[in-house]
Structure formats: structure tokens, C-alpha cells
Amino acid sequence: MTTLLPSALEPGTRVPSFALADPDGRTYRPGDFRGRRNLALVFIRDAACGPCQEVLREFAAAHREYVERHVQVLAVVPGGPDVAARLRERLGLPYPVLADPEGAAWRAYLGPSAERAEAAVFCTDRYGVLEEQAVREDALALPAQGDFLAWFDYIEVRCGCSLALGPGETGEPSA
């Protein structure tokens, strides 16, 4: 049986800010995408965890569908930029992999479940408001990609509009 774990966040509230770097030194903050992209924030407990890596692979396999829905996927992994770089390279991840060296973002988002959870996904609207979340002791017990995609479809319907990017816009934060 899958244990559903609580997080530190309540749906309908703005997610906490963080400033985390990818292996190339580019810093990302949830607010960088405000007004432009919904976010799928994918947290894993351990970069060496096989089930956690599988979750990241599943998001990679569905990446095109997230892009089509104007969703930016950001993976947050424990350790330094070297850990994030090895993971991104080994798994061929097409989205940013952010290093959380002190685990501050992990604790801010997972709160009481930080010690028990193996993986978590937080889905925000384009204004940084938490819409859906899944925090699990077993990474493979997270909802299927189709469920996450359906959540983002619902967020768009609820918002009443569709995001459109202009020519040459990628939704990535500016350097």
C-alpha cells in the first residue's frame, strides 16, 4: 500500500522561492517563469536511487508533452553541481537539473515528510501557486505521467486561457 505523505505546502498558496543552479552555473528560481509557464518541480532524495532515476526518466520521456502544455519541468537533486551534471548526462535529461547542496529546498517543500519521502512532484500554475502535489515514500508510487499531464490540462482550463510563446521564446529564464 502506498503511503501518501504531507508536505510543507498547502494547495492554493504560492510555492517557496529558491535560487538553485544547474551544472552550467545558470540559476533558476520559480519566479523566473511567473506569468509564462506552469511548473513541474520534481524533487528526489538521492541521485543514486534507482527508482528516483526512473521518475526522472519518465519526465524526460514525456518532456515534449510538457513543452506542448507550456510546462517547465525542473528537477531538484541533492548534492552539488557535479552530482547534477552526472545525473543529467547519464540519464540524458532534456530539462534543467538543479543542485540543492544543503537540502534547503527539499526541506522547505517537504516539511514534515523530508525524512521519509523518496520523491515528490509539485505542480504550480504560471503564477507560482501550488495546484497539485504528490509526496511519496516510494518514488515509483508517484502518479503516472498521464495524471500529471491531466493536472496541467486542468490548470489551464481553470485558468481560462492558454499560454502562447512568441517566435524564438523558449520559456527559459534570461541569462
mmCIF file of C-alpha atoms in Angstrom:
data_model
loop_
_atom_site.group_PDB
_atom_site.id
_atom_site.type_symbol
_atom_site.label_atom_id
_atom_site.label_comp_id
_atom_site.label_asym_id
_atom_site.label_seq_id
_atom_site.Cartn_x
_atom_site.Cartn_y
_atom_site.Cartn_z
ATOM 1 C CA MET A 1 0.000 0.000 0.000
ATOM 2 C CA THR A 2 1.265 3.472 -0.906
ATOM 3 C CA THR A 3 1.633 5.967 1.884
ATOM 4 C CA LEU A 4 0.597 9.483 0.938
ATOM 5 C CA LEU A 5 2.793 11.917 2.797
ATOM 6 C CA PRO A 6 2.063 15.538 3.711
ATOM 7 C CA SER A 7 4.234 18.381 2.501
ATOM 8 C CA ALA A 8 5.000 21.774 3.979
ATOM 9 C CA LEU A 9 2.765 23.391 1.352
ATOM 10 C CA GLU A 10 -0.946 23.927 1.028
ATOM 11 C CA PRO A 11 -2.658 23.953 -2.380
ATOM 12 C CA GLY A 12 -3.684 27.466 -3.333
ATOM 13 C CA THR A 13 -0.580 29.070 -1.808
ATOM 14 C CA ARG A 14 2.477 30.365 -3.597
ATOM 15 C CA VAL A 15 5.404 27.939 -3.539
ATOM 16 C CA PRO A 16 8.541 28.973 -1.661
ATOM 17 C CA SER A 17 11.243 30.647 -3.658
ATOM 18 C CA PHE A 18 14.672 29.143 -4.083
ATOM 19 C CA ALA A 19 17.711 30.019 -6.157
ATOM 20 C CA LEU A 20 19.403 26.824 -7.334
ATOM 21 C CA ALA A 21 22.000 26.406 -10.058
ATOM 22 C CA ASP A 22 22.207 23.866 -12.822
ATOM 23 C CA PRO A 23 25.582 22.258 -13.682
ATOM 24 C CA ASP A 24 26.344 25.079 -16.135
ATOM 25 C CA GLY A 25 26.033 27.702 -13.382
ATOM 26 C CA ARG A 26 22.686 29.063 -14.536
ATOM 27 C CA THR A 27 20.491 29.960 -11.558
ATOM 28 C CA TYR A 28 16.795 29.117 -11.582
ATOM 29 C CA ARG A 29 14.014 30.428 -9.352
ATOM 30 C CA PRO A 30 10.329 29.503 -9.526
ATOM 31 C CA GLY A 31 9.572 33.189 -10.071
ATOM 32 C CA ASP A 32 11.637 33.193 -13.295
ATOM 33 C CA PHE A 33 8.671 31.545 -15.014
ATOM 34 C CA ARG A 34 5.906 33.630 -13.425
ATOM 35 C CA GLY A 35 3.337 34.673 -15.983
ATOM 36 C CA ARG A 36 4.884 32.436 -18.657
ATOM 37 C CA ARG A 37 4.986 28.797 -17.614
ATOM 38 C CA ASN A 38 3.367 26.350 -15.254
ATOM 39 C CA LEU A 39 5.960 24.378 -13.290
ATOM 40 C CA ALA A 40 6.522 20.718 -12.518
ATOM 41 C CA LEU A 41 9.055 20.718 -9.674
ATOM 42 C CA VAL A 42 10.425 17.185 -9.348
ATOM 43 C CA PHE A 43 12.346 16.514 -6.126
ATOM 44 C CA ILE A 44 14.329 13.343 -5.476
ATOM 45 C CA ARG A 45 16.005 12.320 -2.232
ATOM 46 C CA ASP A 46 19.103 10.638 -3.654
ATOM 47 C CA ALA A 47 20.729 10.914 -7.087
ATOM 48 C CA ALA A 48 21.892 7.271 -6.823
ATOM 49 C CA CYS A 49 18.387 5.970 -6.069
ATOM 50 C CA GLY A 50 17.250 3.712 -8.934
ATOM 51 C CA PRO A 51 13.512 4.417 -8.510
ATOM 52 C CA CYS A 52 14.244 8.159 -8.301
ATOM 53 C CA GLN A 53 16.191 7.974 -11.554
ATOM 54 C CA GLU A 54 13.255 6.156 -13.133
ATOM 55 C CA VAL A 55 10.973 9.053 -12.177
ATOM 56 C CA LEU A 56 13.363 11.477 -13.891
ATOM 57 C CA ARG A 57 13.443 9.229 -16.985
ATOM 58 C CA GLU A 58 9.631 9.202 -17.092
ATOM 59 C CA PHE A 59 9.530 13.003 -17.056
ATOM 60 C CA ALA A 60 12.162 13.000 -19.818
ATOM 61 C CA ALA A 61 10.107 10.592 -21.939
ATOM 62 C CA ALA A 62 7.078 12.889 -21.616
ATOM 63 C CA HIS A 63 9.082 16.117 -21.995
ATOM 64 C CA ARG A 64 7.617 17.021 -25.397
ATOM 65 C CA GLU A 65 4.104 16.781 -23.947
ATOM 66 C CA TYR A 66 5.061 19.105 -21.101
ATOM 67 C CA VAL A 67 6.556 21.607 -23.542
ATOM 68 C CA GLU A 68 3.350 21.472 -25.641
ATOM 69 C CA ARG A 69 1.392 22.309 -22.471
ATOM 70 C CA HIS A 70 3.742 25.199 -21.614
ATOM 71 C CA VAL A 71 5.026 23.419 -18.518
ATOM 72 C CA GLN A 72 8.626 23.831 -17.399
ATOM 73 C CA VAL A 73 9.994 20.745 -15.679
ATOM 74 C CA LEU A 74 12.720 21.408 -13.111
ATOM 75 C CA ALA A 75 14.418 18.526 -11.293
ATOM 76 C CA VAL A 76 15.867 19.290 -7.861
ATOM 77 C CA VAL A 77 18.533 16.868 -6.683
ATOM 78 C CA PRO A 78 20.638 16.694 -3.522
ATOM 79 C CA GLY A 79 24.333 17.468 -3.780
ATOM 80 C CA GLY A 80 26.459 19.852 -5.737
ATOM 81 C CA PRO A 81 26.574 20.786 -9.406
ATOM 82 C CA ASP A 82 28.849 17.817 -10.129
ATOM 83 C CA VAL A 83 26.132 15.414 -8.936
ATOM 84 C CA ALA A 84 23.505 17.214 -11.031
ATOM 85 C CA ALA A 85 25.808 17.163 -14.080
ATOM 86 C CA ARG A 86 26.491 13.420 -13.830
ATOM 87 C CA LEU A 87 22.802 12.655 -13.399
ATOM 88 C CA ARG A 88 21.753 14.884 -16.308
ATOM 89 C CA GLU A 89 24.420 13.358 -18.551
ATOM 90 C CA ARG A 90 23.874 9.724 -17.550
ATOM 91 C CA LEU A 91 20.099 9.916 -17.971
ATOM 92 C CA GLY A 92 20.108 12.322 -20.939
ATOM 93 C CA LEU A 93 17.624 14.644 -19.256
ATOM 94 C CA PRO A 94 16.232 17.389 -21.538
ATOM 95 C CA TYR A 95 15.184 19.706 -18.706
ATOM 96 C CA PRO A 96 17.206 21.610 -16.075
ATOM 97 C CA VAL A 97 18.635 19.570 -13.208
ATOM 98 C CA LEU A 98 19.243 21.819 -10.218
ATOM 99 C CA ALA A 99 21.666 21.163 -7.394
ATOM 100 C CA ASP A 100 20.315 21.555 -3.842
ATOM 101 C CA PRO A 101 23.640 21.174 -1.963
ATOM 102 C CA GLU A 102 22.340 21.885 1.538
ATOM 103 C CA GLY A 103 18.886 20.345 1.022
ATOM 104 C CA ALA A 104 17.197 23.648 1.879
ATOM 105 C CA ALA A 105 14.677 23.483 -0.983
ATOM 106 C CA TRP A 106 13.908 19.823 -0.148
ATOM 107 C CA ARG A 107 13.118 20.738 3.462
ATOM 108 C CA ALA A 108 11.158 23.886 2.537
ATOM 109 C CA TYR A 109 8.880 21.946 0.202
ATOM 110 C CA LEU A 110 8.590 18.632 2.028
ATOM 111 C CA GLY A 111 8.495 19.870 5.614
ATOM 112 C CA PRO A 112 7.352 17.056 7.905
ATOM 113 C CA SER A 113 7.950 14.409 5.227
ATOM 114 C CA ALA A 114 11.555 15.389 4.441
ATOM 115 C CA GLU A 115 12.918 12.433 6.400
ATOM 116 C CA ARG A 116 10.534 9.827 4.921
ATOM 117 C CA ALA A 117 9.916 10.846 1.315
ATOM 118 C CA GLU A 118 11.889 9.415 -1.586
ATOM 119 C CA ALA A 119 10.392 11.699 -4.250
ATOM 120 C CA ALA A 120 7.874 14.495 -4.680
ATOM 121 C CA VAL A 121 6.307 16.474 -7.509
ATOM 122 C CA PHE A 122 4.788 19.922 -7.062
ATOM 123 C CA CYS A 123 2.625 21.326 -9.884
ATOM 124 C CA THR A 124 2.120 25.082 -9.992
ATOM 125 C CA ASP A 125 0.190 27.375 -12.222
ATOM 126 C CA ARG A 126 2.037 30.089 -14.142
ATOM 127 C CA TYR A 127 1.795 32.401 -11.128
ATOM 128 C CA GLY A 128 3.636 30.046 -8.803
ATOM 129 C CA VAL A 129 0.533 28.900 -6.956
ATOM 130 C CA LEU A 130 0.575 25.253 -5.908
ATOM 131 C CA GLU A 131 -2.236 23.384 -7.615
ATOM 132 C CA GLU A 132 -1.339 19.710 -7.075
ATOM 133 C CA GLN A 133 1.328 17.752 -5.248
ATOM 134 C CA ALA A 134 2.434 14.175 -4.777
ATOM 135 C CA VAL A 135 4.852 13.205 -1.992
ATOM 136 C CA ARG A 136 5.710 9.530 -1.659
ATOM 137 C CA GLU A 137 7.925 7.244 0.412
ATOM 138 C CA ASP A 138 8.385 5.131 -2.720
ATOM 139 C CA ALA A 139 9.335 7.106 -5.842
ATOM 140 C CA LEU A 140 7.651 4.523 -8.074
ATOM 141 C CA ALA A 141 4.351 5.139 -6.277
ATOM 142 C CA LEU A 142 4.100 8.648 -7.725
ATOM 143 C CA PRO A 143 1.181 9.162 -10.114
ATOM 144 C CA ALA A 144 1.685 8.236 -13.759
ATOM 145 C CA GLN A 145 2.794 10.832 -16.297
ATOM 146 C CA GLY A 146 -0.720 10.871 -17.748
ATOM 147 C CA ASP A 147 -2.032 12.006 -14.372
ATOM 148 C CA PHE A 148 0.483 14.837 -14.122
ATOM 149 C CA LEU A 149 -0.313 15.926 -17.679
ATOM 150 C CA ALA A 150 -4.043 15.834 -16.890
ATOM 151 C CA TRP A 151 -3.401 18.017 -13.837
ATOM 152 C CA PHE A 152 -1.753 20.611 -16.091
ATOM 153 C CA ASP A 153 -4.620 20.386 -18.589
ATOM 154 C CA TYR A 154 -6.999 21.102 -15.713
ATOM 155 C CA ILE A 155 -4.863 24.015 -14.514
ATOM 156 C CA GLU A 156 -5.108 25.557 -17.991
ATOM 157 C CA VAL A 157 -8.874 25.071 -18.166
ATOM 158 C CA ARG A 158 -9.285 26.521 -14.685
ATOM 159 C CA CYS A 159 -7.117 29.457 -15.617
ATOM 160 C CA GLY A 160 -9.344 30.056 -18.632
ATOM 161 C CA CYS A 161 -6.601 30.683 -21.118
ATOM 162 C CA SER A 162 -3.719 29.101 -22.928
ATOM 163 C CA LEU A 163 -0.132 30.254 -22.843
ATOM 164 C CA ALA A 164 1.403 31.230 -26.119
ATOM 165 C CA LEU A 165 5.064 31.946 -26.650
ATOM 166 C CA GLY A 166 6.273 34.266 -29.344
ATOM 167 C CA PRO A 167 8.747 33.302 -32.054
ATOM 168 C CA GLY A 168 12.087 32.345 -30.552
ATOM 169 C CA GLU A 169 10.777 32.258 -26.977
ATOM 170 C CA THR A 170 11.629 29.130 -25.043
ATOM 171 C CA GLY A 171 10.206 29.925 -21.627
ATOM 172 C CA GLU A 172 13.715 29.638 -20.166
ATOM 173 C CA PRO A 173 14.833 32.377 -17.815
ATOM 174 C CA SER A 174 17.029 35.019 -19.364
ATOM 175 C CA ALA A 175 20.739 34.787 -18.653
#
